[in-house]
Each structure stands twice: as structure tokens, then as C-alpha cells.
Amino acid sequence: DNLSKRLFVTSGADTSLRIVNINNTSAPVQIARISIAPYGIDMTSVAAKDGLIAVAVIDSTGKTANCKVVFFDSNGNFINQVRVGSNPDMVIFTPDGKKLLVANEGEPNGDYTIDREGSVSIINLSNGAAALTQANVQTAGFTQFNSQTLDARIRITGKIQSGGSFLRNSTVAEDLEPEYITISDDGKTAWVTCQQNNCIATLDI
């Protein structure tokens, strides 16, 4: 159908979502350009499912603040937006399209004076994107592991600075940086890559 012949692409050069007709794969045609500027200053990921488009957006407060996911229809019309965690790095729908998972990397700022906790947001879309409120967003974090002894092969190396001086070590939750997600066919389990930490987290959706 027409929707399955569309490609949705993030363009960092002008902070836009491009919709491309790939009916003829040897000659793709751009059919729309949607500016993300009304919603934020950058974007990191886009996913499409059954005519619903989700874009991870970094807003004007920057990547170390809680950012957002913005939803559009397949023609690029705005539907809704919700807040997620810090520096959302990937969005992915469950196979049934009823949930969207967001890898919130929680990447530190350049001088490591701020290191937000990494997490995964789960957005419940059972009632449709238009009906979304912030109450439909749950976030799974890693604070429960702060007091646990981890496998030595998991790398926890962050050091929080203050005015150029060492302040403290990052906690496990702060240092873990979820970046990519894959989901089981039954939509019940997600595997989350924390590549800087040399580990994969298993999430019970």
C-alpha cells in the first residue's frame, strides 16, 4: 500500500523529518519536509508503525534535560508529544504497535559536570497517540543496581567533576547509557544495548 512505500528520514542538516516515496526504489522522491524546529533543536531517531511516526527530539534545554518524543501521522501532521528521559537515542515500536520504547542514553555533558541517569521509557499507545498524556509514560531505570556488585566485565567508569575538580564517581544508573533496543516477537521482552558499558540489559516490558 502507499504507506508501506514511504521512507521516514531524520535530517540533522536542517532539523527536519523527510518523507520519501520509494515506490520506485531506483528513483526515490521526497514528498514532504517537516521542520522539527517547533519541537526542539535536534533529533536522534525515527520509527514508523501502521501510519504512526515517532521522532525522538532534543529540545532547547539540551540533551542533559528530559527530552521528548513527538508523534506525527504518515503525512507529517503533528499528533501529540510526551516527555521521556535524557538524550533519547532510539525509538522502537513493539510488534503490535501498542507500545513505543525509548532508549534514554543519559549521556553526560562535555566536562562531566552533569551525568543524567540512563533509562528506557515505555509509552502506552493502546488508546492511540492522540489520547496520550504524560501518565501513559513509564520509565525503567537502573537505580536498583547502584548498591549491587556487578559483573566485573560491566564498565562503570564515569567521574563527576565540579569546577574542573573530581567530585565523585558516577553511580551505576548514571553511567549506564542505553542506546539501542530490540524487542521479542511476542512484545514482552526488550534487549537494550549499553555499548559503552560492555553490557546488554534485559527489560520485562
Short mmCIF file of C-alpha atoms in Angstrom, two decimals:
data_model
loop_
_atom_site.label_atom_id
_atom_site.label_comp_id
_atom_site.label_asym_id
_atom_site.label_seq_id
_atom_site.Cartn_x
_atom_site.Cartn_y
_atom_site.Cartn_z
CA ASP A 1 0.00 0.00 0.00
CA ASN A 2 1.01 3.66 -0.15
CA LEU A 3 2.15 3.79 3.49
CA SER A 4 4.49 0.82 3.08
CA LYS A 5 6.16 2.66 0.21
CA ARG A 6 7.20 5.64 2.30
CA LEU A 7 10.54 6.18 3.97
CA PHE A 8 10.87 8.48 7.01
CA VAL A 9 14.29 10.06 7.44
CA THR A 10 15.79 12.42 10.01
CA SER A 11 17.89 15.23 8.55
CA GLY A 12 20.28 16.80 11.03
CA ALA A 13 21.42 19.36 8.47
CA ASP A 14 18.20 21.35 8.77
CA THR A 15 16.50 19.60 11.72
CA SER A 16 13.70 18.15 9.64
CA LEU A 17 11.78 14.94 9.10
CA ARG A 18 11.79 13.95 5.42
CA ILE A 19 9.06 11.78 3.92
CA VAL A 20 10.23 9.97 0.81
CA ASN A 21 8.20 7.99 -1.72
CA ILE A 22 10.09 4.78 -2.53
CA ASN A 23 7.52 3.27 -4.86
CA ASN A 24 10.35 3.32 -7.41
CA THR A 25 13.40 2.41 -5.34
CA SER A 26 15.76 3.44 -8.13
CA ALA A 27 14.30 6.96 -8.12
CA PRO A 28 13.05 7.93 -4.62
CA VAL A 29 11.09 11.18 -4.44
CA GLN A 30 10.82 13.46 -1.41
CA ILE A 31 7.15 14.28 -0.89
CA ALA A 32 7.33 16.29 2.35
CA ARG A 33 9.75 18.07 4.68
CA ILE A 34 8.55 18.69 8.24
CA SER A 35 10.59 21.08 10.36
CA ILE A 36 11.28 19.83 13.88
CA ALA A 37 12.23 23.36 14.99
CA PRO A 38 8.82 23.98 16.67
CA TYR A 39 9.50 20.99 18.94
CA GLY A 40 13.25 21.10 19.60
CA ILE A 41 16.77 21.71 18.38
CA ASP A 42 17.81 18.22 17.27
CA MET A 43 16.52 14.69 16.77
CA THR A 44 18.13 11.31 17.06
CA SER A 45 15.76 8.60 15.85
CA VAL A 46 12.54 7.92 13.95
CA ALA A 47 10.26 4.87 13.82
CA ALA A 48 7.06 4.12 11.91
CA LYS A 49 4.23 1.68 12.60
CA ASP A 50 0.78 1.45 11.00
CA GLY A 51 0.84 5.05 9.81
CA LEU A 52 2.13 6.47 13.12
CA ILE A 53 5.53 8.18 13.15
CA ALA A 54 7.55 8.70 16.33
CA VAL A 55 10.55 11.03 16.48
CA ALA A 56 12.99 11.36 19.39
CA VAL A 57 13.61 15.09 19.85
CA ILE A 58 16.18 17.03 21.89
CA ASP A 59 14.50 20.26 22.94
CA SER A 60 16.02 23.66 23.65
CA THR A 61 17.04 22.75 27.20
CA GLY A 62 19.62 20.35 25.74
CA LYS A 63 20.34 16.64 25.90
CA THR A 64 21.00 16.54 29.65
CA ALA A 65 17.39 17.55 30.37
CA ASN A 66 14.32 15.36 29.94
CA CYS A 67 13.57 15.46 26.23
CA LYS A 68 10.56 14.29 24.23
CA VAL A 69 9.01 12.01 21.65
CA VAL A 70 6.87 13.74 19.04
CA PHE A 71 4.22 11.84 17.10
CA PHE A 72 3.09 12.58 13.54
CA ASP A 73 0.82 10.88 11.04
CA SER A 74 2.26 9.46 7.81
CA ASN A 75 1.79 12.82 6.08
CA GLY A 76 3.77 14.66 8.73
CA ASN A 77 0.84 16.20 10.59
CA PHE A 78 1.51 16.70 14.31
CA ILE A 79 -0.49 14.46 16.65
CA ASN A 80 0.99 14.68 20.14
CA GLN A 81 4.16 14.79 22.23
CA VAL A 82 5.29 13.48 25.61
CA ARG A 83 8.36 13.83 27.81
CA VAL A 84 10.81 10.96 28.18
CA GLY A 85 14.30 10.74 29.69
CA SER A 86 17.58 12.45 28.99
CA ASN A 87 19.03 12.25 25.46
CA PRO A 88 16.59 9.78 23.84
CA ASP A 89 18.75 7.85 21.39
CA MET A 90 16.39 5.33 19.78
CA VAL A 91 12.64 4.78 19.42
CA ILE A 92 11.08 1.44 18.51
CA PHE A 93 7.50 0.13 18.42
CA THR A 94 6.50 -3.24 19.83
CA PRO A 95 5.35 -5.65 17.10
CA ASP A 96 1.66 -4.98 17.87
CA GLY A 97 2.19 -1.21 17.81
CA LYS A 98 0.65 -0.76 21.27
CA LYS A 99 3.83 0.49 22.92
CA LEU A 100 6.81 2.60 21.97
CA LEU A 101 10.12 2.08 23.75
CA VAL A 102 12.70 4.85 24.03
CA ALA A 103 16.38 4.36 24.88
CA ASN A 104 17.30 7.36 27.05
CA GLU A 105 21.07 7.42 26.88
CA GLY A 106 21.60 9.89 29.72
CA GLU A 107 24.91 10.89 28.12
CA PRO A 108 26.97 13.35 30.22
CA ASN A 109 27.82 16.87 29.15
CA GLY A 110 31.27 17.64 27.77
CA ASP A 111 33.08 18.31 31.04
CA TYR A 112 31.20 15.62 33.02
CA THR A 113 29.69 18.08 35.50
CA ILE A 114 26.29 16.55 34.65
CA ASP A 115 25.65 12.84 34.12
CA ARG A 116 21.93 12.04 33.96
CA GLU A 117 20.68 8.52 34.61
CA GLY A 118 20.17 6.26 31.63
CA SER A 119 16.75 4.65 31.30
CA VAL A 120 14.12 3.19 28.98
CA SER A 121 10.74 4.90 28.62
CA ILE A 122 7.70 2.80 27.72
CA ILE A 123 4.89 4.76 26.09
CA ASN A 124 1.48 3.06 26.14
CA LEU A 125 -0.31 3.68 22.84
CA SER A 126 -3.28 1.39 23.47
CA ASN A 127 -5.73 4.31 23.25
CA GLY A 128 -3.98 5.95 20.32
CA ALA A 129 -1.35 8.67 20.08
CA ALA A 130 -3.90 11.49 20.07
CA ALA A 131 -5.11 10.48 23.54
CA LEU A 132 -1.61 10.31 25.07
CA THR A 133 -0.86 12.09 28.32
CA GLN A 134 2.26 12.00 30.47
CA ALA A 135 0.52 9.37 32.59
CA ASN A 136 0.95 6.95 29.66
CA VAL A 137 4.74 7.11 30.00
CA GLN A 138 6.54 4.72 32.35
CA THR A 139 10.30 4.76 32.78
CA ALA A 140 12.51 1.83 33.74
CA GLY A 141 15.82 2.86 35.30
CA PHE A 142 18.82 1.23 36.90
CA THR A 143 18.90 2.71 40.42
CA GLN A 144 18.30 -0.74 41.92
CA PHE A 145 21.79 -1.71 40.74
CA ASN A 146 23.58 1.19 42.44
CA SER A 147 24.14 -0.84 45.60
CA GLN A 148 24.78 -4.17 43.89
CA THR A 149 28.08 -5.77 42.93
CA LEU A 150 28.07 -6.09 39.16
CA ASP A 151 29.92 -8.48 36.89
CA ALA A 152 33.46 -7.10 36.59
CA ARG A 153 33.13 -7.05 32.80
CA ILE A 154 30.49 -4.30 33.02
CA ARG A 155 32.31 -0.98 32.69
CA ILE A 156 31.28 1.72 35.18
CA THR A 157 33.88 4.46 34.78
CA GLY A 158 32.18 7.88 34.94
CA LYS A 159 33.58 10.53 37.25
CA ILE A 160 31.51 13.63 38.09
CA GLN A 161 33.50 16.87 38.00
CA SER A 162 32.90 20.22 39.72
CA GLY A 163 34.78 23.27 38.57
CA GLY A 164 37.37 21.07 36.90
CA SER A 165 37.97 19.01 40.04
CA PHE A 166 36.90 15.42 40.75
CA LEU A 167 33.73 15.35 42.87
CA ARG A 168 32.57 11.74 42.91
CA ASN A 169 32.21 8.59 40.84
CA SER A 170 29.06 8.25 38.74
CA THR A 171 26.52 5.80 40.09
CA VAL A 172 25.67 2.70 38.06
CA ALA A 173 22.38 4.30 36.99
CA GLU A 174 24.17 7.45 35.87
CA ASP A 175 26.90 5.62 33.98
CA LEU A 176 24.73 3.09 32.11
CA GLU A 177 23.86 4.52 28.69
CA PRO A 178 21.08 2.69 26.79
CA GLU A 179 21.43 3.31 23.07
CA TYR A 180 19.72 0.61 21.01
CA ILE A 181 16.74 -1.69 21.62
CA THR A 182 15.42 -4.85 20.03
CA ILE A 183 12.13 -6.47 21.01
CA SER A 184 10.97 -10.09 21.07
CA ASP A 185 8.31 -11.18 18.59
CA ASP A 186 5.73 -11.51 21.38
CA GLY A 187 6.41 -7.94 22.53
CA LYS A 188 7.09 -8.98 26.12
CA THR A 189 10.86 -8.61 26.35
CA ALA A 190 13.35 -5.98 25.19
CA TRP A 191 17.12 -6.20 25.00
CA VAL A 192 18.84 -2.87 25.49
CA THR A 193 22.42 -2.24 24.39
CA CYS A 194 24.60 -0.21 26.75
CA GLN A 195 27.62 -0.32 24.48
CA GLN A 196 29.94 1.99 26.42
CA ASN A 197 29.35 -0.24 29.43
CA ASN A 198 30.00 -3.52 27.62
CA CYS A 199 26.61 -4.96 28.55
CA ILE A 200 23.04 -5.65 27.44
CA ALA A 201 20.09 -5.05 29.75
CA THR A 202 17.02 -7.30 29.62
CA LEU A 203 13.73 -5.47 30.15
CA ASP A 204 10.39 -7.07 31.05
CA ILE A 205 8.05 -4.84 29.06
#
